[in-house]
Short mmCIF file of C-alpha atoms and ligand atoms in Angstrom, two decimals:
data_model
loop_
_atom_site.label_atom_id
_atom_site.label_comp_id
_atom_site.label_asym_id
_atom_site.label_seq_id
_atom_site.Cartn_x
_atom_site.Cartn_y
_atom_site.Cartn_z
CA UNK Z 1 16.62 7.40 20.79
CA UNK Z 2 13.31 5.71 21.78
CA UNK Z 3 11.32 4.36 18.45
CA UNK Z 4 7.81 3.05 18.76
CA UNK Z 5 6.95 -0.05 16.27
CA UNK Z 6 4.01 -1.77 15.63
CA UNK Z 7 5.45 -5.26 15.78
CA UNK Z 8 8.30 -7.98 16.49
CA UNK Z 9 8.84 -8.28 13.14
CA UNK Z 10 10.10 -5.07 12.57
CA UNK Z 11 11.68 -4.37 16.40
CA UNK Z 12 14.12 -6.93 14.29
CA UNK Z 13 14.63 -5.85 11.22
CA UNK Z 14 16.10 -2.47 13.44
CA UNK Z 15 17.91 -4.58 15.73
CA UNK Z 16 20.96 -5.36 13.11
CA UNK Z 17 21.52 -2.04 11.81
CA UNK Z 18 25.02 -1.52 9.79
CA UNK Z 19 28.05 -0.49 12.23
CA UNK Z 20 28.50 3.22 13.32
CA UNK Z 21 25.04 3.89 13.48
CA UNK Z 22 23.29 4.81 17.04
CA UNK Z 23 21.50 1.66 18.73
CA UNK Z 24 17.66 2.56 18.76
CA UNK Z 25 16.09 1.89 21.66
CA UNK Z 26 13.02 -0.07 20.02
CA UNK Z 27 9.79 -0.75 22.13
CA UNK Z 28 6.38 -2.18 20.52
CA UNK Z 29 3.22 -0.30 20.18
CA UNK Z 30 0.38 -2.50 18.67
CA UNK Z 31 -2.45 -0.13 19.38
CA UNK Z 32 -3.62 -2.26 22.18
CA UNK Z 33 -3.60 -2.39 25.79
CA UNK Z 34 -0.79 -0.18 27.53
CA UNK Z 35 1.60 2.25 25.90
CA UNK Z 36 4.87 0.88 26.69
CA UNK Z 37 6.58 3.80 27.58
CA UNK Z 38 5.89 8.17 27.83
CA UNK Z 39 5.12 9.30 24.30
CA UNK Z 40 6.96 12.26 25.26
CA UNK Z 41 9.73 10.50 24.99
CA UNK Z 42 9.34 9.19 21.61
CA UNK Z 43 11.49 10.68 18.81
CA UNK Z 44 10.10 8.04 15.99
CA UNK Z 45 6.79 6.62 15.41
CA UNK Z 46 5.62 3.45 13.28
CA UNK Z 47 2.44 3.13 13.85
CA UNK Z 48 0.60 -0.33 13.07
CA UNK Z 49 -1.21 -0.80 9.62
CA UNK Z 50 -4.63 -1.73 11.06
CA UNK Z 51 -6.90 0.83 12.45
CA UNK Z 52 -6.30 2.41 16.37
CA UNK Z 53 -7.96 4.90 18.51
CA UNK Z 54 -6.94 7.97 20.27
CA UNK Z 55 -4.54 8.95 17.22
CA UNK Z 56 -5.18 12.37 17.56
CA UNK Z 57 -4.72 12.47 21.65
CA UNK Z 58 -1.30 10.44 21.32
CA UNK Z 59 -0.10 12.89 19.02
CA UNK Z 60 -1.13 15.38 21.39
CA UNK Z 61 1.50 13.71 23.57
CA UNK Z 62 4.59 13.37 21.16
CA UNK Z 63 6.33 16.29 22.11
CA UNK Z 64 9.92 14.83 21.14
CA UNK Z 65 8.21 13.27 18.15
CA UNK Z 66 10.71 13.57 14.63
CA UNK Z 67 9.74 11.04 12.45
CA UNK Z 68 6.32 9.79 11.84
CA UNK Z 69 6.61 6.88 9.37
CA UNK Z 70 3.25 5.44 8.61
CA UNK Z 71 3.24 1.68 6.80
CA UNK Z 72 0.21 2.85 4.68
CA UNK Z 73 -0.04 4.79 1.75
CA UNK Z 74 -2.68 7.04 3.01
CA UNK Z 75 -1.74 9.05 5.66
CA UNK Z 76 -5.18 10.74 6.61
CA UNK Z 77 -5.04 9.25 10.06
CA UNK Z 78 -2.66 10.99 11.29
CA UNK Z 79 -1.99 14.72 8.87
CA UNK Z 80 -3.99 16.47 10.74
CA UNK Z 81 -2.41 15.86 14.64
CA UNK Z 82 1.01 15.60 13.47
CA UNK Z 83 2.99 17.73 15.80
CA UNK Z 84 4.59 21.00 14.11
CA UNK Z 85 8.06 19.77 14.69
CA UNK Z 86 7.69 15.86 13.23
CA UNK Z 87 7.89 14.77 9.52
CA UNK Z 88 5.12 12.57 7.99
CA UNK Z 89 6.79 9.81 5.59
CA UNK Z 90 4.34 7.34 3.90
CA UNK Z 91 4.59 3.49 2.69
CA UNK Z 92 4.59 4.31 -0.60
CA UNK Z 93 5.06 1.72 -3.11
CA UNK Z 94 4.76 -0.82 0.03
CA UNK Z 95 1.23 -1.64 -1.50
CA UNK Z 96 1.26 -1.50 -4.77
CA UNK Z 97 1.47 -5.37 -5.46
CA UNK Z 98 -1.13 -6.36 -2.69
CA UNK Z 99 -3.81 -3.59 -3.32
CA UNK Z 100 -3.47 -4.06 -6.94
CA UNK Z 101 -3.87 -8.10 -6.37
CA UNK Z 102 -7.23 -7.29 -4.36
CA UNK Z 103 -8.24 -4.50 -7.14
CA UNK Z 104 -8.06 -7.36 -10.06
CA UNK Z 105 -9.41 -9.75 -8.02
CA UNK Z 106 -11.90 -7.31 -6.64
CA UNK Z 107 -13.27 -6.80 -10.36
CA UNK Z 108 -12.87 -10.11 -11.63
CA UNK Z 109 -15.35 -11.61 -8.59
CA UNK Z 110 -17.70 -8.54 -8.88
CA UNK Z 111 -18.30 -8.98 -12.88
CA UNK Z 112 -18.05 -12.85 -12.85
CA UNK Z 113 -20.34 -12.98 -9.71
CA UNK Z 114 -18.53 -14.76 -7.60
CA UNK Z 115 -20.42 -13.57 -4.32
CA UNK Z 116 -23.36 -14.67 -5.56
CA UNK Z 117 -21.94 -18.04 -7.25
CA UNK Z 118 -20.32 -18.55 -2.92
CA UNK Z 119 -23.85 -17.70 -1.83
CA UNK Z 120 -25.59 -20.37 -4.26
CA UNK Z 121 -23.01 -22.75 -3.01
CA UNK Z 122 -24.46 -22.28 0.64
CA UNK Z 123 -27.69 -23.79 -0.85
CA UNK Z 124 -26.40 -26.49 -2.69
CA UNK Z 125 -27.96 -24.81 -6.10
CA UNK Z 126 -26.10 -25.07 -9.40
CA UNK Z 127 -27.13 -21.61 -10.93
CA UNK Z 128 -25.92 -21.71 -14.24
CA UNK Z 129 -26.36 -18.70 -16.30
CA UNK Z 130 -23.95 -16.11 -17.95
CA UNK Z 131 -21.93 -13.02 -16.62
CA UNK Z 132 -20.04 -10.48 -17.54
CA UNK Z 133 -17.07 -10.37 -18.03
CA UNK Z 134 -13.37 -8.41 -17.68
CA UNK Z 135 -12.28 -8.96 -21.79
CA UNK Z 136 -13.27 -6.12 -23.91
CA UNK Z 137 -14.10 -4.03 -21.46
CA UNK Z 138 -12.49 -0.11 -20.19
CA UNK Z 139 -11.14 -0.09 -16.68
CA UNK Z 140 -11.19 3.43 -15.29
CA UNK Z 141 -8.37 4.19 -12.73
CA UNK Z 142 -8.99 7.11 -10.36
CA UNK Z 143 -6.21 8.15 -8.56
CA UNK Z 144 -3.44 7.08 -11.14
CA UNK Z 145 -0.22 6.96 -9.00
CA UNK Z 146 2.25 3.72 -7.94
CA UNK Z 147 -0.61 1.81 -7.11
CA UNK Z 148 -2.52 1.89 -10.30
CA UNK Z 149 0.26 2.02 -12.08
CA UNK Z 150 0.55 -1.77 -10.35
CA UNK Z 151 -3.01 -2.22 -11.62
CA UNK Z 152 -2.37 -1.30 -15.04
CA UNK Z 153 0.52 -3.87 -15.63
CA UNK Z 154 -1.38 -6.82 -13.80
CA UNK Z 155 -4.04 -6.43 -16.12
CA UNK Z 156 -2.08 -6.00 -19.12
CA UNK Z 157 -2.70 -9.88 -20.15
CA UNK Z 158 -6.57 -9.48 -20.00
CA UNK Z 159 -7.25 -7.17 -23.39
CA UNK Z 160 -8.96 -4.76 -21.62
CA UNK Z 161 -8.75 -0.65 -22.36
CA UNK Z 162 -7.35 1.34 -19.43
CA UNK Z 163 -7.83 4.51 -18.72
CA UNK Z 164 -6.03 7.13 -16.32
CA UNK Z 165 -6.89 9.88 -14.32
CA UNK Z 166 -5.20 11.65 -11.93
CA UNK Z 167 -5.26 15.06 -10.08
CA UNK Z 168 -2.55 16.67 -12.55
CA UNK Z 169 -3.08 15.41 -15.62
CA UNK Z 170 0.39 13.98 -17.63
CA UNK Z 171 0.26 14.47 -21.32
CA UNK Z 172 2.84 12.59 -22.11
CA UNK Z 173 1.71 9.08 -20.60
CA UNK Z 174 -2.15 9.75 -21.48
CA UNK Z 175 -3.57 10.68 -17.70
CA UNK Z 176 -5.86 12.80 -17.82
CA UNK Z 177 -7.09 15.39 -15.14
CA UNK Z 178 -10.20 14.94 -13.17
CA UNK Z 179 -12.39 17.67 -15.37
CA UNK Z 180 -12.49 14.50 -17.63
CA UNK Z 181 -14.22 12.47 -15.77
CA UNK Z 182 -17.84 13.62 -17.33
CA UNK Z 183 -16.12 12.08 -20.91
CA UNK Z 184 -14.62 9.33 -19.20
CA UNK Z 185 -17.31 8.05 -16.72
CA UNK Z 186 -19.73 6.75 -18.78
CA UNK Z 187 -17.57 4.84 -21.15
CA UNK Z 188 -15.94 2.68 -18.44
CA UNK Z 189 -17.32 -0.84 -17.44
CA UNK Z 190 -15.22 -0.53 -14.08
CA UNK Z 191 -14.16 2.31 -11.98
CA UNK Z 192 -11.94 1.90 -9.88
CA UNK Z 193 -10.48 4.50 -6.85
CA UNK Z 194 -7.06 5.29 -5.66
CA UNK Z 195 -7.28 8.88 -4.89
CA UNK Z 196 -5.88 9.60 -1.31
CA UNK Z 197 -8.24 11.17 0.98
CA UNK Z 198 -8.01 14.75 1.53
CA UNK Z 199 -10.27 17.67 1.45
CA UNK Z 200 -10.35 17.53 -2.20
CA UNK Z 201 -10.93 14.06 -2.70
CA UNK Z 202 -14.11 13.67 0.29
CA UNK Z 203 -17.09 12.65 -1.52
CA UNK Z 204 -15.73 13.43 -4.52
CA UNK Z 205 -17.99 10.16 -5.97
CA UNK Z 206 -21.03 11.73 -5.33
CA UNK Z 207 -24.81 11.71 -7.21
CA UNK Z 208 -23.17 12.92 -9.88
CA UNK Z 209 -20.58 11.56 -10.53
CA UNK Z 210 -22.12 7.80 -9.91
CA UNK Z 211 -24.54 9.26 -12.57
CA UNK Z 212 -21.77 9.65 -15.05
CA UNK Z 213 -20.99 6.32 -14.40
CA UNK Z 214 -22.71 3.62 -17.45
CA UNK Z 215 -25.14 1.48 -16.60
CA UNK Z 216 -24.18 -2.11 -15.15
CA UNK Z 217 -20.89 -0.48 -14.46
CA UNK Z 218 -18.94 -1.85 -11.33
CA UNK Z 219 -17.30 0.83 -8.78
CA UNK Z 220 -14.43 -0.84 -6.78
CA UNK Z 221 -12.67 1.23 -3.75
CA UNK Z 222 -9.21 0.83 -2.62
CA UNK Z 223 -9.18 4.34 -1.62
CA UNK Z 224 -11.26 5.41 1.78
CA UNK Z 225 -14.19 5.41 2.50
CA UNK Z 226 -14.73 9.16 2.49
CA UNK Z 227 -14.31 9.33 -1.06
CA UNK Z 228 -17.96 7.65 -1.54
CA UNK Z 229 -20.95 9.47 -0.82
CA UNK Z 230 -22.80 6.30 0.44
CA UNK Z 231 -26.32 7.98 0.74
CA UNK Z 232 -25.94 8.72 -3.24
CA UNK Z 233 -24.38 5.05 -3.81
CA UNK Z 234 -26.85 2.97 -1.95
CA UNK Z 235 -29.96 3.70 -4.34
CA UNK Z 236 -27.93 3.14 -6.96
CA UNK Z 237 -27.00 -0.64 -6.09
CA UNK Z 238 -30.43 -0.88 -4.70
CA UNK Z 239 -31.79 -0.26 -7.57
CA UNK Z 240 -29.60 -2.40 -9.71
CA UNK Z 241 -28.09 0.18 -11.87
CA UNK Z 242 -24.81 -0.17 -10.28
CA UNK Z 243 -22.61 -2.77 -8.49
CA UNK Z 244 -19.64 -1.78 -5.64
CA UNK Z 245 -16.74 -3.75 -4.13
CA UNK Z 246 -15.82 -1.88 -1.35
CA UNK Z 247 -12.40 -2.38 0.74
CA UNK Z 248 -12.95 0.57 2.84
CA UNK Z 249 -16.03 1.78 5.05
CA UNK Z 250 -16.55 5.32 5.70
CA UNK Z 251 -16.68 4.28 9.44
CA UNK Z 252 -14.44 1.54 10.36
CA UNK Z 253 -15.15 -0.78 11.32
CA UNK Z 254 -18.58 -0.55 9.60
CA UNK Z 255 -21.23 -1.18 12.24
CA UNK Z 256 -23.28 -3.95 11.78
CA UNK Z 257 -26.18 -2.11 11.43
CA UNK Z 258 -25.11 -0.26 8.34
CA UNK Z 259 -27.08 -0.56 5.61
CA UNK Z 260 -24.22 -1.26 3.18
CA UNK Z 261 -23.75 -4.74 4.51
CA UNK Z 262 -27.00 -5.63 2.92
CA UNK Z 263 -27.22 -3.64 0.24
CA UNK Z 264 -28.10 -5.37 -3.22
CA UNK Z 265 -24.67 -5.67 -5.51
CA UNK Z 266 -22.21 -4.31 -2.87
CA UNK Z 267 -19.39 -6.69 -2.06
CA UNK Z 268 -17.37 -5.55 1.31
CA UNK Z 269 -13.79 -6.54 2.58
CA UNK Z 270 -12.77 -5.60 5.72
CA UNK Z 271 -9.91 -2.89 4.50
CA UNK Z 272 -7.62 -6.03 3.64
CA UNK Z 273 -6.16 -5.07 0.54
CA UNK Z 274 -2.81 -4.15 2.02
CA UNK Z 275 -2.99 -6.93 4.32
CA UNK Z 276 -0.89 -9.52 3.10
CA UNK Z 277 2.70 -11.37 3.86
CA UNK Z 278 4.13 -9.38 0.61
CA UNK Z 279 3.53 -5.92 2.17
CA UNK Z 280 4.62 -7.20 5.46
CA UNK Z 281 8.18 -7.97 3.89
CA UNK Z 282 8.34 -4.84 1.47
CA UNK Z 283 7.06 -2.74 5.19
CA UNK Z 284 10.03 -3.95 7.13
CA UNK Z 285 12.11 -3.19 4.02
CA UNK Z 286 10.91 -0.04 3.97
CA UNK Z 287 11.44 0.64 8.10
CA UNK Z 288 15.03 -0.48 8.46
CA UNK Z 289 16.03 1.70 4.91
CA UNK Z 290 14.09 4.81 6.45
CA UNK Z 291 15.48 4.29 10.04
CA UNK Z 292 18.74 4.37 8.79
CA UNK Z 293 18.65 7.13 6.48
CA UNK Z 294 17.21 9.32 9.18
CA UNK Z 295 20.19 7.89 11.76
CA UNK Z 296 22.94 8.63 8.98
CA UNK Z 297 20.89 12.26 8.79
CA UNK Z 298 20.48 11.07 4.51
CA UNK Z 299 17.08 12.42 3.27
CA UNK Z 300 13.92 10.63 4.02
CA UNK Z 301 11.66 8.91 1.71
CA UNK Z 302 8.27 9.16 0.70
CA UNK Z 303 7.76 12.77 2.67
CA UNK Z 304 4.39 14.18 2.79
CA UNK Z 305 4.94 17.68 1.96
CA UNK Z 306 1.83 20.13 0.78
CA UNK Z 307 -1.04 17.96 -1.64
CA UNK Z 308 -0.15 14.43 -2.25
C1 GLV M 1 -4.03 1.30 3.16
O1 GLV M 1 -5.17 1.57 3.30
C2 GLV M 1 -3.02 2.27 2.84
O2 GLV M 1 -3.28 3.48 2.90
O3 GLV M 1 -1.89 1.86 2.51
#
């Protein structure tokens, strides 16, 4: 059984499997340079967390392809050229602690300036004067799944309101649905998006919405970049009446010429929030469990079946 993997790390974590089971033939596939084998022959696919070209074409290719495990929680990459007869597992939970690490600290540096505190720096300038802050404020989560869930607790020990929204609202543990975002919007002092991106979801933070949003408010994106109408965002943060810290592009790389590089109160990182040695170890956890529930024919985890 020939299993593509995005790294040594996790060729292995596979290579010890528990007795009985078949021996995977393991090759790596870091999205660069040569394929190292047919991907007809492939029967499951880990691709690598960063982004690659020519998803849709190698797809095309995967005729044998079972199993697609991704190691991110979104799976919009790859939904829409999964062959008919693979699965499509996600990472989920694999993120939680790093891209709610980067969310708080995403926040924290937007509304105690730390950008522009690093830029003064640069010119040796001591530019005292006050900020905001995160204390007393409402923290708006979009998206309200694992991840913000991971949000929620790390900010439990900063006396801030949170609130939750999520695309079926839950009574019972206060999230409410997205048709309360017009109430919910412009109470919230940061806004903050998890949703994953799917039809639904693209643009959903349009004019309006941003209009919704209170003044001085700070928009942070874990999410994609789709989920942004940029054209509506960027007078907004021109203008001063907003502020963005944005882990995802809506082309990525962003090209250099974008105007969101330089736009007044927009902080960018380079889609790093998952990036870290914690969900490298909870990835390779994840791996070896799925590979060997799908070689012991147990269900998989985290399938992507109909909206997620
Ligand atoms: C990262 O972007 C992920 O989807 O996990």
């Amino acid at each position: 059984m020939k299993i593509w993997v995005p790294s040594q790390d996790i060729m292995d974590v596979l290579s010890d499997l528990p007795e009985g089971l078949p021996e995977p033939d393991c090759a790596i596939y870091d999205g660069n340079g040569d394929l190292p084998g047919k991907p007809e022959d492939v029967e499951i696919w880990v691709p690598p967390l960063g982004w690659i070209s020519g998803i849709p074409a190698l797809l095309g290719r995967m005729h044998g392809l079972r199993l697609l495990q991704t190691v991110t929680a979104g799976v919009d990459a790859y939904r829409p050229y999964l062959p008919e007869q693979a699965v499509l597992c996600n990472a989920r939970g694999v993120h939680d602690a790093g891209t709610a690490e980067w969310v708080v600290g995403a926040m924290l540096a937007m509304l105690r300036e730390f950008p522009g505190f690093a830029l003064a720096q640069q010119r040796c300038e001591w530019d005292y004067h006050h900020t905001a802050a995160l204390a007393d404020s409402t923290v708006l989560i979009v998206g309200y799944g694992s991840i913000g869930e991971a949000v929620e607790r790390r900010l439990a020990g900063f006396e801030v309101d949170v609130v939750r929204v999520a695309r079926t609202p839950r009574e019972s543990e206060n999230v409410y649905g997205e048709d309360a975002l017009p109430k919910l919007l412009p109470k919230a002092d940061v806004v903050v998006l998890l949703v994953p991106a799917t039809p639904a979801t693209d643009r959903m933070v349009d004019a309006g919405f941003l209009n919704w949003m209170k003044d001085g408010a700070v928009l942070v994106n874990a999410a994609r970049g789709s989920v942004v109408d940029i054209d509506a965002l960027l007078p907004e943060v021109s203008g001063g009446r907003l502020r963005a810290v944005l882990d995802v592009a809506p082309t990525e790389p962003l090209p250099p010429e974008h105007p969101l590089w330089t736009a007044p109160g927009v902080f960018i990182t380079p889609h790093v929030a998952g990036s870290t040695p914690a969900s490298a170890r909870r990835i390779r956890r994840l791996v070896r469990e799925q590979i060997i529930r799908y070689l012991s024919g147990r269900p998989l985890a985290n399938m992507i079946t109909g909206e997620y």
